[in-house]
């Protein structure tokens, strides 16, 4: 049986999940060992250029990510800071990478 996982993406304190969802090709979260920062990668289709135009995430911006598997416990991945944006293609795709930030950072 195919399992479906929902997610929430909060970008700069704005929930962009509904806007981003149609373009998500893949999303990953790596929970690294102690002493290493966790990281995320979000790959978006960019056929219309919105993710490489006005909607391009900026290095240093903040993302909060959580995964919500159907009928399972929500995985709150935490707060991440964008550290890379890569555009490639064809087909046109944008990869956003981010690393976890300290829980002591205040915004």
PDB file of N, CA and C in Angstrom:
ATOM      1  N   UNK A   1       0.839  -1.174   0.000  1.00  0.00           N
ATOM      2  CA  UNK A   1       0.000   0.000   0.000  1.00  0.00           C
ATOM      3  C   UNK A   1       0.888   1.243   0.000  1.00  0.00           C
ATOM      4  N   UNK A   2       0.574   2.200  -0.852  1.00  0.00           N
ATOM      5  CA  UNK A   2       1.314   3.444  -0.949  1.00  0.00           C
ATOM      6  C   UNK A   2       0.968   4.329   0.238  1.00  0.00           C
ATOM      7  N   UNK A   3       2.005   4.805   0.923  1.00  0.00           N
ATOM      8  CA  UNK A   3       1.778   5.714   2.042  1.00  0.00           C
ATOM      9  C   UNK A   3       1.937   7.144   1.570  1.00  0.00           C
ATOM     10  N   UNK A   4       1.098   8.008   2.096  1.00  0.00           N
ATOM     11  CA  UNK A   4       1.163   9.412   1.730  1.00  0.00           C
ATOM     12  C   UNK A   4       1.612  10.212   2.944  1.00  0.00           C
ATOM     13  N   UNK A   5       2.536  11.115   2.708  1.00  0.00           N
ATOM     14  CA  UNK A   5       3.021  11.985   3.768  1.00  0.00           C
ATOM     15  C   UNK A   5       2.740  13.425   3.386  1.00  0.00           C
ATOM     16  N   UNK A   6       2.108  14.128   4.282  1.00  0.00           N
ATOM     17  CA  UNK A   6       1.877  15.552   4.099  1.00  0.00           C
ATOM     18  C   UNK A   6       3.001  16.303   4.796  1.00  0.00           C
ATOM     19  N   UNK A   7       3.102  17.584   4.533  1.00  0.00           N
ATOM     20  CA  UNK A   7       4.155  18.378   5.150  1.00  0.00           C
ATOM     21  C   UNK A   7       3.665  19.803   5.336  1.00  0.00           C
ATOM     22  N   UNK A   8       4.352  20.527   6.194  1.00  0.00           N
ATOM     23  CA  UNK A   8       4.134  21.959   6.362  1.00  0.00           C
ATOM     24  C   UNK A   8       5.468  22.650   6.172  1.00  0.00           C
ATOM     25  N   UNK A   9       5.459  23.709   5.385  1.00  0.00           N
ATOM     26  CA  UNK A   9       6.648  24.527   5.182  1.00  0.00           C
ATOM     27  C   UNK A   9       6.298  25.956   5.589  1.00  0.00           C
ATOM     28  N   UNK A  10       7.013  26.441   6.585  1.00  0.00           N
ATOM     29  CA  UNK A  10       6.865  27.823   7.030  1.00  0.00           C
ATOM     30  C   UNK A  10       8.129  28.552   6.583  1.00  0.00           C
ATOM     31  N   UNK A  11       7.975  29.532   5.699  1.00  0.00           N
ATOM     32  CA  UNK A  11       9.116  30.269   5.161  1.00  0.00           C
ATOM     33  C   UNK A  11       9.039  31.709   5.656  1.00  0.00           C
ATOM     34  N   UNK A  12      10.049  32.123   6.402  1.00  0.00           N
ATOM     35  CA  UNK A  12      10.084  33.478   6.952  1.00  0.00           C
ATOM     36  C   UNK A  12       8.784  33.781   7.713  1.00  0.00           C
ATOM     37  N   UNK A  13       8.353  32.808   8.524  1.00  0.00           N
ATOM     38  CA  UNK A  13       7.160  32.909   9.373  1.00  0.00           C
ATOM     39  C   UNK A  13       5.836  32.956   8.605  1.00  0.00           C
ATOM     40  N   UNK A  14       5.847  32.551   7.333  1.00  0.00           N
ATOM     41  CA  UNK A  14       4.623  32.484   6.527  1.00  0.00           C
ATOM     42  C   UNK A  14       4.444  31.046   6.046  1.00  0.00           C
ATOM     43  N   UNK A  15       3.248  30.490   6.257  1.00  0.00           N
ATOM     44  CA  UNK A  15       2.977  29.131   5.805  1.00  0.00           C
ATOM     45  C   UNK A  15       2.767  29.149   4.288  1.00  0.00           C
ATOM     46  N   UNK A  16       3.725  28.544   3.548  1.00  0.00           N
ATOM     47  CA  UNK A  16       3.653  28.522   2.085  1.00  0.00           C
ATOM     48  C   UNK A  16       3.338  27.118   1.561  1.00  0.00           C
ATOM     49  N   UNK A  17       2.873  26.239   2.433  1.00  0.00           N
ATOM     50  CA  UNK A  17       2.630  24.844   2.062  1.00  0.00           C
ATOM     51  C   UNK A  17       1.712  24.720   0.846  1.00  0.00           C
ATOM     52  N   UNK A  18       0.575  25.379   0.869  1.00  0.00           N
ATOM     53  CA  UNK A  18      -0.393  25.258  -0.230  1.00  0.00           C
ATOM     54  C   UNK A  18       0.178  25.803  -1.534  1.00  0.00           C
ATOM     55  N   UNK A  19       0.954  26.851  -1.450  1.00  0.00           N
ATOM     56  CA  UNK A  19       1.544  27.449  -2.645  1.00  0.00           C
ATOM     57  C   UNK A  19       2.654  26.569  -3.209  1.00  0.00           C
ATOM     58  N   UNK A  20       3.437  25.954  -2.325  1.00  0.00           N
ATOM     59  CA  UNK A  20       4.594  25.159  -2.731  1.00  0.00           C
ATOM     60  C   UNK A  20       4.221  23.740  -3.159  1.00  0.00           C
ATOM     61  N   UNK A  21       3.209  23.157  -2.548  1.00  0.00           N
ATOM     62  CA  UNK A  21       2.868  21.738  -2.746  1.00  0.00           C
ATOM     63  C   UNK A  21       2.799  21.278  -4.198  1.00  0.00           C
ATOM     64  N   UNK A  22       2.152  22.024  -5.098  1.00  0.00           N
ATOM     65  CA  UNK A  22       2.056  21.533  -6.477  1.00  0.00           C
ATOM     66  C   UNK A  22       3.410  21.395  -7.183  1.00  0.00           C
ATOM     67  N   UNK A  23       4.433  22.078  -6.676  1.00  0.00           N
ATOM     68  CA  UNK A  23       5.737  22.087  -7.336  1.00  0.00           C
ATOM     69  C   UNK A  23       6.761  21.154  -6.693  1.00  0.00           C
ATOM     70  N   UNK A  24       6.437  20.554  -5.556  1.00  0.00           N
ATOM     71  CA  UNK A  24       7.421  19.715  -4.856  1.00  0.00           C
ATOM     72  C   UNK A  24       7.637  18.400  -5.602  1.00  0.00           C
ATOM     73  N   UNK A  25       8.885  18.161  -5.990  1.00  0.00           N
ATOM     74  CA  UNK A  25       9.274  16.892  -6.604  1.00  0.00           C
ATOM     75  C   UNK A  25       9.817  15.940  -5.547  1.00  0.00           C
ATOM     76  N   UNK A  26      10.582  16.480  -4.610  1.00  0.00           N
ATOM     77  CA  UNK A  26      11.076  15.669  -3.493  1.00  0.00           C
ATOM     78  C   UNK A  26      11.461  16.578  -2.340  1.00  0.00           C
ATOM     79  N   UNK A  27      11.485  15.971  -1.169  1.00  0.00           N
ATOM     80  CA  UNK A  27      11.827  16.686   0.042  1.00  0.00           C
ATOM     81  C   UNK A  27      12.518  15.687   0.953  1.00  0.00           C
ATOM     82  N   UNK A  28      13.655  16.081   1.534  1.00  0.00           N
ATOM     83  CA  UNK A  28      14.350  15.164   2.438  1.00  0.00           C
ATOM     84  C   UNK A  28      14.837  15.898   3.678  1.00  0.00           C
ATOM     85  N   UNK A  29      14.932  15.140   4.745  1.00  0.00           N
ATOM     86  CA  UNK A  29      15.427  15.635   6.030  1.00  0.00           C
ATOM     87  C   UNK A  29      16.461  14.639   6.521  1.00  0.00           C
ATOM     88  N   UNK A  30      17.640  15.129   6.896  1.00  0.00           N
ATOM     89  CA  UNK A  30      18.688  14.271   7.433  1.00  0.00           C
ATOM     90  C   UNK A  30      18.949  14.653   8.876  1.00  0.00           C
ATOM     91  N   UNK A  31      18.704  13.707   9.775  1.00  0.00           N
ATOM     92  CA  UNK A  31      18.949  13.885  11.208  1.00  0.00           C
ATOM     93  C   UNK A  31      20.349  13.339  11.481  1.00  0.00           C
ATOM     94  N   UNK A  32      21.343  14.218  11.407  1.00  0.00           N
ATOM     95  CA  UNK A  32      22.734  13.801  11.556  1.00  0.00           C
ATOM     96  C   UNK A  32      23.086  13.476  13.002  1.00  0.00           C
ATOM     97  N   UNK A  33      24.208  12.802  13.175  1.00  0.00           N
ATOM     98  CA  UNK A  33      24.697  12.439  14.501  1.00  0.00           C
ATOM     99  C   UNK A  33      25.044  13.692  15.293  1.00  0.00           C
ATOM    100  N   UNK A  34      25.202  13.516  16.613  1.00  0.00           N
ATOM    101  CA  UNK A  34      25.612  14.624  17.473  1.00  0.00           C
ATOM    102  C   UNK A  34      26.887  15.255  16.930  1.00  0.00           C
ATOM    103  N   UNK A  35      26.961  16.566  17.024  1.00  0.00           N
ATOM    104  CA  UNK A  35      28.135  17.280  16.556  1.00  0.00           C
ATOM    105  C   UNK A  35      28.046  17.727  15.114  1.00  0.00           C
ATOM    106  N   UNK A  36      27.020  17.280  14.397  1.00  0.00           N
ATOM    107  CA  UNK A  36      26.813  17.696  13.012  1.00  0.00           C
ATOM    108  C   UNK A  36      25.417  18.295  12.894  1.00  0.00           C
ATOM    109  N   UNK A  37      25.298  19.317  12.057  1.00  0.00           N
ATOM    110  CA  UNK A  37      23.987  19.948  11.891  1.00  0.00           C
ATOM    111  C   UNK A  37      23.087  19.087  11.016  1.00  0.00           C
ATOM    112  N   UNK A  38      21.795  19.109  11.315  1.00  0.00           N
ATOM    113  CA  UNK A  38      20.803  18.444  10.474  1.00  0.00           C
ATOM    114  C   UNK A  38      20.613  19.289   9.217  1.00  0.00           C
ATOM    115  N   UNK A  39      20.059  18.682   8.175  1.00  0.00           N
ATOM    116  CA  UNK A  39      19.846  19.453   6.956  1.00  0.00           C
ATOM    117  C   UNK A  39      18.599  18.979   6.226  1.00  0.00           C
ATOM    118  N   UNK A  40      18.115  19.846   5.348  1.00  0.00           N
ATOM    119  CA  UNK A  40      16.973  19.521   4.500  1.00  0.00           C
ATOM    120  C   UNK A  40      17.300  19.873   3.053  1.00  0.00           C
ATOM    121  N   UNK A  41      16.588  19.226   2.154  1.00  0.00           N
ATOM    122  CA  UNK A  41      16.671  19.523   0.728  1.00  0.00           C
ATOM    123  C   UNK A  41      15.251  19.493   0.175  1.00  0.00           C
ATOM    124  N   UNK A  42      14.903  20.530  -0.563  1.00  0.00           N
ATOM    125  CA  UNK A  42      13.594  20.606  -1.210  1.00  0.00           C
ATOM    126  C   UNK A  42      13.837  20.825  -2.700  1.00  0.00           C
ATOM    127  N   UNK A  43      13.326  19.913  -3.531  1.00  0.00           N
ATOM    128  CA  UNK A  43      13.479  20.040  -4.977  1.00  0.00           C
ATOM    129  C   UNK A  43      12.117  20.376  -5.575  1.00  0.00           C
ATOM    130  N   UNK A  44      12.087  21.471  -6.330  1.00  0.00           N
ATOM    131  CA  UNK A  44      10.845  22.012  -6.876  1.00  0.00           C
ATOM    132  C   UNK A  44      10.895  22.061  -8.395  1.00  0.00           C
ATOM    133  N   UNK A  45       9.781  21.687  -9.037  1.00  0.00           N
ATOM    134  CA  UNK A  45       9.706  21.911 -10.484  1.00  0.00           C
ATOM    135  C   UNK A  45       9.560  23.412 -10.695  1.00  0.00           C
ATOM    136  N   UNK A  46      10.160  23.883 -11.762  1.00  0.00           N
ATOM    137  CA  UNK A  46      10.243  25.320 -11.981  1.00  0.00           C
ATOM    138  C   UNK A  46       9.874  25.676 -13.419  1.00  0.00           C
ATOM    139  N   UNK A  47       8.883  24.967 -13.963  1.00  0.00           N
ATOM    140  CA  UNK A  47       8.484  25.167 -15.359  1.00  0.00           C
ATOM    141  C   UNK A  47       8.120  26.615 -15.675  1.00  0.00           C
ATOM    142  N   UNK A  48       7.478  27.283 -14.724  1.00  0.00           N
ATOM    143  CA  UNK A  48       7.041  28.658 -14.962  1.00  0.00           C
ATOM    144  C   UNK A  48       8.037  29.695 -14.455  1.00  0.00           C
ATOM    145  N   UNK A  49       9.153  29.252 -13.878  1.00  0.00           N
ATOM    146  CA  UNK A  49      10.212  30.157 -13.441  1.00  0.00           C
ATOM    147  C   UNK A  49       9.981  30.876 -12.128  1.00  0.00           C
ATOM    148  N   UNK A  50       8.879  30.557 -11.431  1.00  0.00           N
ATOM    149  CA  UNK A  50       8.603  31.318 -10.206  1.00  0.00           C
ATOM    150  C   UNK A  50       9.639  31.089  -9.109  1.00  0.00           C
ATOM    151  N   UNK A  51      10.236  29.885  -9.045  1.00  0.00           N
ATOM    152  CA  UNK A  51      11.211  29.599  -7.979  1.00  0.00           C
ATOM    153  C   UNK A  51      12.606  30.108  -8.310  1.00  0.00           C
ATOM    154  N   UNK A  52      12.804  30.588  -9.539  1.00  0.00           N
ATOM    155  CA  UNK A  52      14.082  31.204  -9.898  1.00  0.00           C
ATOM    156  C   UNK A  52      13.887  32.685 -10.214  1.00  0.00           C
ATOM    157  N   UNK A  53      12.712  33.198  -9.871  1.00  0.00           N
ATOM    158  CA  UNK A  53      12.386  34.609 -10.084  1.00  0.00           C
ATOM    159  C   UNK A  53      12.082  35.274  -8.750  1.00  0.00           C
ATOM    160  N   UNK A  54      10.927  35.920  -8.700  1.00  0.00           N
ATOM    161  CA  UNK A  54      10.536  36.649  -7.490  1.00  0.00           C
ATOM    162  C   UNK A  54      10.400  35.761  -6.258  1.00  0.00           C
ATOM    163  N   UNK A  55      10.094  34.478  -6.463  1.00  0.00           N
ATOM    164  CA  UNK A  55       9.880  33.575  -5.331  1.00  0.00           C
ATOM    165  C   UNK A  55      11.140  32.790  -4.942  1.00  0.00           C
ATOM    166  N   UNK A  56      12.294  33.170  -5.480  1.00  0.00           N
ATOM    167  CA  UNK A  56      13.529  32.470  -5.138  1.00  0.00           C
ATOM    168  C   UNK A  56      13.837  32.645  -3.656  1.00  0.00           C
ATOM    169  N   UNK A  57      14.006  31.548  -2.924  1.00  0.00           N
ATOM    170  CA  UNK A  57      14.430  31.674  -1.525  1.00  0.00           C
ATOM    171  C   UNK A  57      15.798  32.356  -1.469  1.00  0.00           C
ATOM    172  N   UNK A  58      16.029  33.107  -0.429  1.00  0.00           N
ATOM    173  CA  UNK A  58      17.286  33.829  -0.268  1.00  0.00           C
ATOM    174  C   UNK A  58      18.167  33.119   0.758  1.00  0.00           C
ATOM    175  N   UNK A  59      19.463  33.077   0.465  1.00  0.00           N
ATOM    176  CA  UNK A  59      20.417  32.504   1.403  1.00  0.00           C
ATOM    177  C   UNK A  59      20.317  33.271   2.719  1.00  0.00           C
ATOM    178  N   UNK A  60      20.212  32.526   3.819  1.00  0.00           N
ATOM    179  CA  UNK A  60      20.080  33.137   5.137  1.00  0.00           C
ATOM    180  C   UNK A  60      18.651  33.203   5.642  1.00  0.00           C
ATOM    181  N   UNK A  61      17.658  33.016   4.752  1.00  0.00           N
ATOM    182  CA  UNK A  61      16.259  33.008   5.182  1.00  0.00           C
ATOM    183  C   UNK A  61      15.968  31.736   5.982  1.00  0.00           C
ATOM    184  N   UNK A  62      14.840  31.748   6.684  1.00  0.00           N
ATOM    185  CA  UNK A  62      14.511  30.645   7.586  1.00  0.00           C
ATOM    186  C   UNK A  62      13.316  29.829   7.103  1.00  0.00           C
ATOM    187  N   UNK A  63      13.422  28.513   7.310  1.00  0.00           N
ATOM    188  CA  UNK A  63      12.371  27.555   6.965  1.00  0.00           C
ATOM    189  C   UNK A  63      12.105  26.682   8.185  1.00  0.00           C
ATOM    190  N   UNK A  64      10.841  26.521   8.536  1.00  0.00           N
ATOM    191  CA  UNK A  64      10.426  25.527   9.532  1.00  0.00           C
ATOM    192  C   UNK A  64       9.754  24.408   8.750  1.00  0.00           C
ATOM    193  N   UNK A  65      10.145  23.167   9.031  1.00  0.00           N
ATOM    194  CA  UNK A  65       9.621  22.034   8.275  1.00  0.00           C
ATOM    195  C   UNK A  65       9.091  20.965   9.213  1.00  0.00           C
ATOM    196  N   UNK A  66       7.927  20.429   8.866  1.00  0.00           N
ATOM    197  CA  UNK A  66       7.403  19.261   9.585  1.00  0.00           C
ATOM    198  C   UNK A  66       6.757  18.320   8.575  1.00  0.00           C
ATOM    199  N   UNK A  67       6.904  17.030   8.857  1.00  0.00           N
ATOM    200  CA  UNK A  67       6.275  15.991   8.047  1.00  0.00           C
ATOM    201  C   UNK A  67       5.088  15.447   8.820  1.00  0.00           C
ATOM    202  N   UNK A  68       3.983  15.179   8.114  1.00  0.00           N
ATOM    203  CA  UNK A  68       2.754  14.722   8.752  1.00  0.00           C
ATOM    204  C   UNK A  68       2.251  13.460   8.065  1.00  0.00           C
ATOM    205  N   UNK A  69       2.877  12.309   8.369  1.00  0.00           N
ATOM    206  CA  UNK A  69       2.396  11.059   7.768  1.00  0.00           C
ATOM    207  C   UNK A  69       0.951  10.794   8.192  1.00  0.00           C
ATOM    208  N   UNK A  70       0.146  10.296   7.267  1.00  0.00           N
ATOM    209  CA  UNK A  70      -1.247   9.977   7.563  1.00  0.00           C
ATOM    210  C   UNK A  70      -1.288   8.940   8.684  1.00  0.00           C
ATOM    211  N   UNK A  71      -2.097   9.204   9.707  1.00  0.00           N
ATOM    212  CA  UNK A  71      -2.306   8.295  10.842  1.00  0.00           C
ATOM    213  C   UNK A  71      -1.028   7.960  11.606  1.00  0.00           C
ATOM    214  N   UNK A  72      -0.067   8.873  11.608  1.00  0.00           N
ATOM    215  CA  UNK A  72       1.158   8.675  12.370  1.00  0.00           C
ATOM    216  C   UNK A  72       1.523   9.971  13.084  1.00  0.00           C
ATOM    217  N   UNK A  73       2.540   9.899  13.909  1.00  0.00           N
ATOM    218  CA  UNK A  73       2.989  11.054  14.680  1.00  0.00           C
ATOM    219  C   UNK A  73       3.680  12.062  13.758  1.00  0.00           C
ATOM    220  N   UNK A  74       3.389  13.347  13.971  1.00  0.00           N
ATOM    221  CA  UNK A  74       4.015  14.422  13.203  1.00  0.00           C
ATOM    222  C   UNK A  74       5.492  14.512  13.574  1.00  0.00           C
ATOM    223  N   UNK A  75       6.349  14.670  12.568  1.00  0.00           N
ATOM    224  CA  UNK A  75       7.774  14.855  12.787  1.00  0.00           C
ATOM    225  C   UNK A  75       8.101  16.329  12.595  1.00  0.00           C
ATOM    226  N   UNK A  76       8.326  17.018  13.720  1.00  0.00           N
ATOM    227  CA  UNK A  76       8.733  18.422  13.679  1.00  0.00           C
ATOM    228  C   UNK A  76      10.233  18.444  13.453  1.00  0.00           C
ATOM    229  N   UNK A  77      10.660  18.760  12.247  1.00  0.00           N
ATOM    230  CA  UNK A  77      12.090  18.725  11.908  1.00  0.00           C
ATOM    231  C   UNK A  77      12.854  19.887  12.514  1.00  0.00           C
ATOM    232  N   UNK A  78      12.200  21.029  12.684  1.00  0.00           N
ATOM    233  CA  UNK A  78      12.855  22.172  13.302  1.00  0.00           C
ATOM    234  C   UNK A  78      12.990  23.358  12.371  1.00  0.00           C
ATOM    235  N   UNK A  79      13.866  24.269  12.791  1.00  0.00           N
ATOM    236  CA  UNK A  79      14.114  25.504  12.047  1.00  0.00           C
ATOM    237  C   UNK A  79      15.434  25.363  11.300  1.00  0.00           C
ATOM    238  N   UNK A  80      15.422  25.801  10.053  1.00  0.00           N
ATOM    239  CA  UNK A  80      16.586  25.677   9.176  1.00  0.00           C
ATOM    240  C   UNK A  80      16.869  27.018   8.511  1.00  0.00           C
ATOM    241  N   UNK A  81      18.146  27.221   8.180  1.00  0.00           N
ATOM    242  CA  UNK A  81      18.552  28.432   7.475  1.00  0.00           C
ATOM    243  C   UNK A  81      19.028  28.047   6.078  1.00  0.00           C
ATOM    244  N   UNK A  82      18.451  28.709   5.072  1.00  0.00           N
ATOM    245  CA  UNK A  82      18.803  28.420   3.681  1.00  0.00           C
ATOM    246  C   UNK A  82      20.293  28.674   3.482  1.00  0.00           C
ATOM    247  N   UNK A  83      20.987  27.656   2.939  1.00  0.00           N
ATOM    248  CA  UNK A  83      22.419  27.819   2.669  1.00  0.00           C
ATOM    249  C   UNK A  83      22.771  27.580   1.211  1.00  0.00           C
ATOM    250  N   UNK A  84      21.791  27.184   0.400  1.00  0.00           N
ATOM    251  CA  UNK A  84      22.080  26.985  -1.013  1.00  0.00           C
ATOM    252  C   UNK A  84      20.828  26.942  -1.857  1.00  0.00           C
ATOM    253  N   UNK A  85      20.927  27.509  -3.057  1.00  0.00           N
ATOM    254  CA  UNK A  85      19.858  27.458  -4.047  1.00  0.00           C
ATOM    255  C   UNK A  85      20.521  27.106  -5.376  1.00  0.00           C
ATOM    256  N   UNK A  86      20.072  26.012  -5.992  1.00  0.00           N
ATOM    257  CA  UNK A  86      20.657  25.560  -7.249  1.00  0.00           C
ATOM    258  C   UNK A  86      19.557  25.408  -8.290  1.00  0.00           C
ATOM    259  N   UNK A  87      19.758  26.026  -9.443  1.00  0.00           N
ATOM    260  CA  UNK A  87      18.829  25.882 -10.567  1.00  0.00           C
ATOM    261  C   UNK A  87      19.479  24.986 -11.610  1.00  0.00           C
ATOM    262  N   UNK A  88      18.695  24.072 -12.184  1.00  0.00           N
ATOM    263  CA  UNK A  88      19.220  23.195 -13.229  1.00  0.00           C
ATOM    264  C   UNK A  88      18.102  22.830 -14.197  1.00  0.00           C
ATOM    265  N   UNK A  89      18.480  22.158 -15.249  1.00  0.00           N
ATOM    266  CA  UNK A  89      17.482  21.713 -16.207  1.00  0.00           C
ATOM    267  C   UNK A  89      18.083  21.600 -17.580  1.00  0.00           C
ATOM    268  N   UNK A  90      17.321  21.256 -18.598  1.00  0.00           N
ATOM    269  CA  UNK A  90      15.907  20.921 -18.531  1.00  0.00           C
ATOM    270  C   UNK A  90      15.674  19.498 -17.993  1.00  0.00           C
ATOM    271  N   UNK A  91      14.534  19.205 -17.457  1.00  0.00           N
ATOM    272  CA  UNK A  91      13.470  20.154 -17.127  1.00  0.00           C
ATOM    273  C   UNK A  91      13.929  21.072 -15.998  1.00  0.00           C
ATOM    274  N   UNK A  92      13.370  22.244 -15.954  1.00  0.00           N
ATOM    275  CA  UNK A  92      13.780  23.256 -14.994  1.00  0.00           C
ATOM    276  C   UNK A  92      13.386  22.858 -13.570  1.00  0.00           C
ATOM    277  N   UNK A  93      14.390  22.766 -12.702  1.00  0.00           N
ATOM    278  CA  UNK A  93      14.160  22.469 -11.288  1.00  0.00           C
ATOM    279  C   UNK A  93      15.018  23.392 -10.433  1.00  0.00           C
ATOM    280  N   UNK A  94      14.566  23.603  -9.206  1.00  0.00           N
ATOM    281  CA  UNK A  94      15.310  24.377  -8.218  1.00  0.00           C
ATOM    282  C   UNK A  94      15.456  23.511  -6.984  1.00  0.00           C
ATOM    283  N   UNK A  95      16.685  23.425  -6.464  1.00  0.00           N
ATOM    284  CA  UNK A  95      16.920  22.722  -5.202  1.00  0.00           C
ATOM    285  C   UNK A  95      17.289  23.750  -4.145  1.00  0.00           C
ATOM    286  N   UNK A  96      16.567  23.704  -3.037  1.00  0.00           N
ATOM    287  CA  UNK A  96      16.840  24.561  -1.891  1.00  0.00           C
ATOM    288  C   UNK A  96      17.400  23.674  -0.796  1.00  0.00           C
ATOM    289  N   UNK A  97      18.580  24.027  -0.289  1.00  0.00           N
ATOM    290  CA  UNK A  97      19.161  23.290   0.826  1.00  0.00           C
ATOM    291  C   UNK A  97      19.260  24.226   2.018  1.00  0.00           C
ATOM    292  N   UNK A  98      19.132  23.639   3.203  1.00  0.00           N
ATOM    293  CA  UNK A  98      19.181  24.439   4.422  1.00  0.00           C
ATOM    294  C   UNK A  98      19.728  23.592   5.560  1.00  0.00           C
ATOM    295  N   UNK A  99      20.344  24.263   6.529  1.00  0.00           N
ATOM    296  CA  UNK A  99      20.917  23.585   7.689  1.00  0.00           C
ATOM    297  C   UNK A  99      20.200  24.047   8.950  1.00  0.00           C
ATOM    298  N   UNK A 100      20.164  23.163   9.943  1.00  0.00           N
ATOM    299  CA  UNK A 100      19.463  23.477  11.187  1.00  0.00           C
ATOM    300  C   UNK A 100      20.157  24.624  11.908  1.00  0.00           C
ATOM    301  N   UNK A 101      19.349  25.379  12.639  1.00  0.00           N
ATOM    302  CA  UNK A 101      19.875  26.500  13.417  1.00  0.00           C
ATOM    303  C   UNK A 101      19.620  26.241  14.885  1.00  0.00           C
ATOM    304  N   UNK A 102      20.383  26.894  15.703  1.00  0.00           N
ATOM    305  CA  UNK A 102      20.269  26.734  17.149  1.00  0.00           C
ATOM    306  C   UNK A 102      18.897  27.174  17.628  1.00  0.00           C
ATOM    307  N   UNK A 103      18.373  26.462  18.595  1.00  0.00           N
ATOM    308  CA  UNK A 103      17.073  26.832  19.167  1.00  0.00           C
ATOM    309  C   UNK A 103      17.183  28.122  19.976  1.00  0.00           C
ATOM    310  N   UNK A 104      18.400  28.621  20.173  1.00  0.00           N
ATOM    311  CA  UNK A 104      18.594  29.838  20.948  1.00  0.00           C
ATOM    312  C   UNK A 104      18.555  31.097  20.092  1.00  0.00           C
ATOM    313  N   UNK A 105      18.472  30.940  18.769  1.00  0.00           N
ATOM    314  CA  UNK A 105      18.377  32.098  17.884  1.00  0.00           C
ATOM    315  C   UNK A 105      16.963  32.663  17.981  1.00  0.00           C
ATOM    316  N   UNK A 106      16.850  33.951  18.169  1.00  0.00           N
ATOM    317  CA  UNK A 106      15.543  34.616  18.252  1.00  0.00           C
ATOM    318  C   UNK A 106      15.324  35.434  16.988  1.00  0.00           C
ATOM    319  N   UNK A 107      14.072  35.475  16.511  1.00  0.00           N
ATOM    320  CA  UNK A 107      13.747  36.215  15.285  1.00  0.00           C
ATOM    321  C   UNK A 107      12.731  37.279  15.603  1.00  0.00           C
TER     322      UNK A 107
END
